[in-house]
PDB file of C-alpha atoms in Angstrom:
ATOM      1  CA  MET U   1     223.691 152.122 218.858  1.00  0.00           C
ATOM      2  CA  ASN U   2     223.340 154.732 216.186  1.00  0.00           C
ATOM      3  CA  ASP U   3     220.176 154.913 214.152  1.00  0.00           C
ATOM      4  CA  THR U   4     220.626 153.595 210.652  1.00  0.00           C
ATOM      5  CA  TYR U   5     218.537 153.687 207.517  1.00  0.00           C
ATOM      6  CA  TYR U   6     217.012 150.272 208.032  1.00  0.00           C
ATOM      7  CA  GLU U   7     215.276 151.367 211.218  1.00  0.00           C
ATOM      8  CA  PHE U   8     213.225 154.000 209.373  1.00  0.00           C
ATOM      9  CA  GLY U   9     210.171 153.740 207.174  1.00  0.00           C
ATOM     10  CA  THR U  10     206.738 152.266 207.575  1.00  0.00           C
ATOM     11  CA  ALA U  11     206.187 149.084 209.537  1.00  0.00           C
ATOM     12  CA  ALA U  12     205.662 147.204 206.264  1.00  0.00           C
ATOM     13  CA  GLU U  13     208.948 148.520 204.847  1.00  0.00           C
ATOM     14  CA  ARG U  14     210.818 147.561 207.999  1.00  0.00           C
ATOM     15  CA  TRP U  15     209.178 144.100 207.997  1.00  0.00           C
ATOM     16  CA  ASP U  16     210.335 143.549 204.417  1.00  0.00           C
ATOM     17  CA  ARG U  17     213.805 144.825 205.286  1.00  0.00           C
ATOM     18  CA  ALA U  18     214.018 142.540 208.339  1.00  0.00           C
ATOM     19  CA  GLN U  19     213.045 139.532 206.228  1.00  0.00           C
ATOM     20  CA  MET U  20     215.669 140.490 203.648  1.00  0.00           C
ATOM     21  CA  PHE U  21     218.394 140.659 206.306  1.00  0.00           C
ATOM     22  CA  PHE U  22     217.194 137.394 207.851  1.00  0.00           C
ATOM     23  CA  ASP U  23     217.273 135.661 204.454  1.00  0.00           C
ATOM     24  CA  ALA U  24     220.807 137.013 203.949  1.00  0.00           C
ATOM     25  CA  LYS U  25     221.767 135.452 207.309  1.00  0.00           C
ATOM     26  CA  GLU U  26     222.373 138.890 208.803  1.00  0.00           C
ATOM     27  CA  TYR U  27     220.574 137.847 211.980  1.00  0.00           C
ATOM     28  CA  LEU U  28     221.785 140.622 214.264  1.00  0.00           C
ATOM     29  CA  THR U  29     220.615 143.313 211.853  1.00  0.00           C
ATOM     30  CA  ALA U  30     217.289 141.533 211.367  1.00  0.00           C
ATOM     31  CA  ALA U  31     216.883 141.305 215.148  1.00  0.00           C
ATOM     32  CA  ARG U  32     217.563 144.999 215.534  1.00  0.00           C
ATOM     33  CA  ILE U  33     214.827 145.884 213.046  1.00  0.00           C
ATOM     34  CA  LEU U  34     212.402 143.303 214.409  1.00  0.00           C
ATOM     35  CA  GLY U  35     212.933 144.472 217.986  1.00  0.00           C
ATOM     36  CA  GLY U  36     211.488 147.843 217.016  1.00  0.00           C
ATOM     37  CA  LEU U  37     208.525 146.230 215.269  1.00  0.00           C
ATOM     38  CA  VAL U  38     207.802 144.038 218.303  1.00  0.00           C
ATOM     39  CA  ASP U  39     207.987 147.069 220.595  1.00  0.00           C
ATOM     40  CA  GLU U  40     205.438 148.860 218.391  1.00  0.00           C
ATOM     41  CA  ALA U  41     203.025 145.936 218.094  1.00  0.00           C
ATOM     42  CA  PRO U  42     203.729 143.370 220.826  1.00  0.00           C
ATOM     43  CA  GLU U  43     200.503 141.502 220.083  1.00  0.00           C
ATOM     44  CA  LEU U  44     201.632 140.440 216.587  1.00  0.00           C
ATOM     45  CA  VAL U  45     203.017 136.909 216.396  1.00  0.00           C
ATOM     46  CA  ALA U  46     204.892 136.958 213.064  1.00  0.00           C
ATOM     47  CA  PRO U  47     207.495 139.636 213.937  1.00  0.00           C
ATOM     48  CA  ARG U  48     208.064 138.059 217.352  1.00  0.00           C
ATOM     49  CA  LEU U  49     208.557 134.594 215.814  1.00  0.00           C
ATOM     50  CA  LEU U  50     211.033 135.932 213.258  1.00  0.00           C
ATOM     51  CA  LEU U  51     212.807 137.821 216.043  1.00  0.00           C
ATOM     52  CA  ALA U  52     213.063 134.577 218.037  1.00  0.00           C
ATOM     53  CA  ARG U  53     214.480 132.827 214.969  1.00  0.00           C
ATOM     54  CA  ALA U  54     217.035 135.616 214.465  1.00  0.00           C
ATOM     55  CA  TYR U  55     218.083 135.310 218.095  1.00  0.00           C
ATOM     56  CA  TYR U  56     218.288 131.514 217.788  1.00  0.00           C
ATOM     57  CA  HIS U  57     220.473 131.657 214.685  1.00  0.00           C
ATOM     58  CA  SER U  58     222.761 134.241 216.280  1.00  0.00           C
ATOM     59  CA  ALA U  59     223.121 132.062 219.420  1.00  0.00           C
ATOM     60  CA  ARG U  60     221.269 134.544 221.637  1.00  0.00           C
ATOM     61  CA  LEU U  61     219.308 131.679 223.110  1.00  0.00           C
ATOM     62  CA  ALA U  62     218.019 133.339 226.279  1.00  0.00           C
ATOM     63  CA  LYS U  63     216.509 136.113 224.169  1.00  0.00           C
ATOM     64  CA  ALA U  64     215.021 133.563 221.757  1.00  0.00           C
ATOM     65  CA  GLU U  65     213.498 131.714 224.695  1.00  0.00           C
ATOM     66  CA  ALA U  66     211.961 134.917 226.084  1.00  0.00           C
ATOM     67  CA  GLU U  67     210.371 135.812 222.743  1.00  0.00           C
ATOM     68  CA  LEU U  68     209.005 132.294 222.271  1.00  0.00           C
ATOM     69  CA  LEU U  69     207.508 132.300 225.759  1.00  0.00           C
ATOM     70  CA  ALA U  70     205.854 135.643 224.941  1.00  0.00           C
ATOM     71  CA  VAL U  71     204.357 134.125 221.771  1.00  0.00           C
ATOM     72  CA  LEU U  72     203.088 131.095 223.683  1.00  0.00           C
ATOM     73  CA  GLU U  73     201.592 133.296 226.384  1.00  0.00           C
ATOM     74  CA  ARG U  74     199.453 134.904 223.677  1.00  0.00           C
ATOM     75  CA  ASP U  75     198.869 131.728 221.639  1.00  0.00           C
ATOM     76  CA  PRO U  76     199.520 128.494 223.585  1.00  0.00           C
ATOM     77  CA  VAL U  77     198.830 126.314 220.524  1.00  0.00           C
ATOM     78  CA  GLU U  78     201.276 128.036 218.155  1.00  0.00           C
ATOM     79  CA  GLU U  79     203.003 124.844 217.026  1.00  0.00           C
ATOM     80  CA  TYR U  80     206.086 126.445 215.472  1.00  0.00           C
ATOM     81  CA  ALA U  81     206.783 128.419 218.654  1.00  0.00           C
ATOM     82  CA  ARG U  82     206.486 125.170 220.638  1.00  0.00           C
ATOM     83  CA  LEU U  83     208.939 123.435 218.316  1.00  0.00           C
ATOM     84  CA  MET U  84     211.372 126.347 218.402  1.00  0.00           C
ATOM     85  CA  LEU U  85     211.181 126.591 222.173  1.00  0.00           C
ATOM     86  CA  GLY U  86     211.953 122.890 222.447  1.00  0.00           C
ATOM     87  CA  ARG U  87     214.928 123.229 220.094  1.00  0.00           C
ATOM     88  CA  THR U  88     216.135 126.347 221.913  1.00  0.00           C
ATOM     89  CA  LEU U  89     216.020 124.579 225.257  1.00  0.00           C
ATOM     90  CA  GLU U  90     217.806 121.547 223.795  1.00  0.00           C
ATOM     91  CA  ARG U  91     220.535 123.773 222.409  1.00  0.00           C
ATOM     92  CA  GLN U  92     221.017 125.160 225.923  1.00  0.00           C
ATOM     93  CA  GLY U  93     221.451 121.621 227.285  1.00  0.00           C
ATOM     94  CA  ARG U  94     217.995 121.588 228.896  1.00  0.00           C
ATOM     95  CA  ALA U  95     216.603 118.448 227.237  1.00  0.00           C
ATOM     96  CA  SER U  96     214.205 117.556 230.053  1.00  0.00           C
ATOM     97  CA  GLU U  97     212.587 121.006 229.816  1.00  0.00           C
ATOM     98  CA  ALA U  98     212.501 120.744 226.015  1.00  0.00           C
ATOM     99  CA  ALA U  99     210.762 117.364 225.849  1.00  0.00           C
ATOM    100  CA  PRO U 100     207.211 118.477 226.742  1.00  0.00           C
ATOM    101  CA  HIS U 101     207.346 121.324 224.219  1.00  0.00           C
ATOM    102  CA  LEU U 102     208.587 119.017 221.474  1.00  0.00           C
ATOM    103  CA  ARG U 103     205.872 116.451 222.255  1.00  0.00           C
ATOM    104  CA  MET U 104     203.203 119.155 222.217  1.00  0.00           C
ATOM    105  CA  ALA U 105     204.513 120.548 218.912  1.00  0.00           C
ATOM    106  CA  ALA U 106     204.346 117.071 217.392  1.00  0.00           C
ATOM    107  CA  ALA U 107     200.813 116.572 218.689  1.00  0.00           C
ATOM    108  CA  LEU U 108     199.686 119.945 217.343  1.00  0.00           C
ATOM    109  CA  VAL U 109     200.779 119.028 213.828  1.00  0.00           C
ATOM    110  CA  GLY U 110     199.361 115.506 214.089  1.00  0.00           C
ATOM    111  CA  ASP U 111     202.722 113.742 214.261  1.00  0.00           C
ATOM    112  CA  VAL U 112     201.817 111.564 217.207  1.00  0.00           C
ATOM    113  CA  GLN U 113     203.312 108.085 217.300  1.00  0.00           C
ATOM    114  CA  PRO U 114     200.937 105.432 218.585  1.00  0.00           C
ATOM    115  CA  ARG U 115     201.861 104.090 221.990  1.00  0.00           C
ATOM    116  CA  ASP U 116     202.349 100.453 222.654  1.00  0.00           C
ATOM    117  CA  VAL U 117     199.490  99.245 224.773  1.00  0.00           C
ATOM    118  CA  PRO U 118     200.654  96.793 227.460  1.00  0.00           C
TER     119      PRO U 118
END
């Protein structure tokens, strides 16, 4: 791909630009910008989460899954990443793999239904 104007500037400028494209539902462009930010600072969670969301919304589910797993490797109790991973796996028809992530996401936000005690 050719370099374009939205891939230049400071990290803060590119972050703002990526959010603007994401909000405009231009997910592929947002992902392109965010990919560069993630490469520069792989330890940061926010750009990686937004990148995963951009991939999810553009039906690049394997890439979304990879980014979410990278977030959870760094922060296993990141509840939004757990929820997104569960939804991503469900969307791929992998409901049994999704279930534990969805349960954990619910537990992390305190949305645990009481169990019936026999």
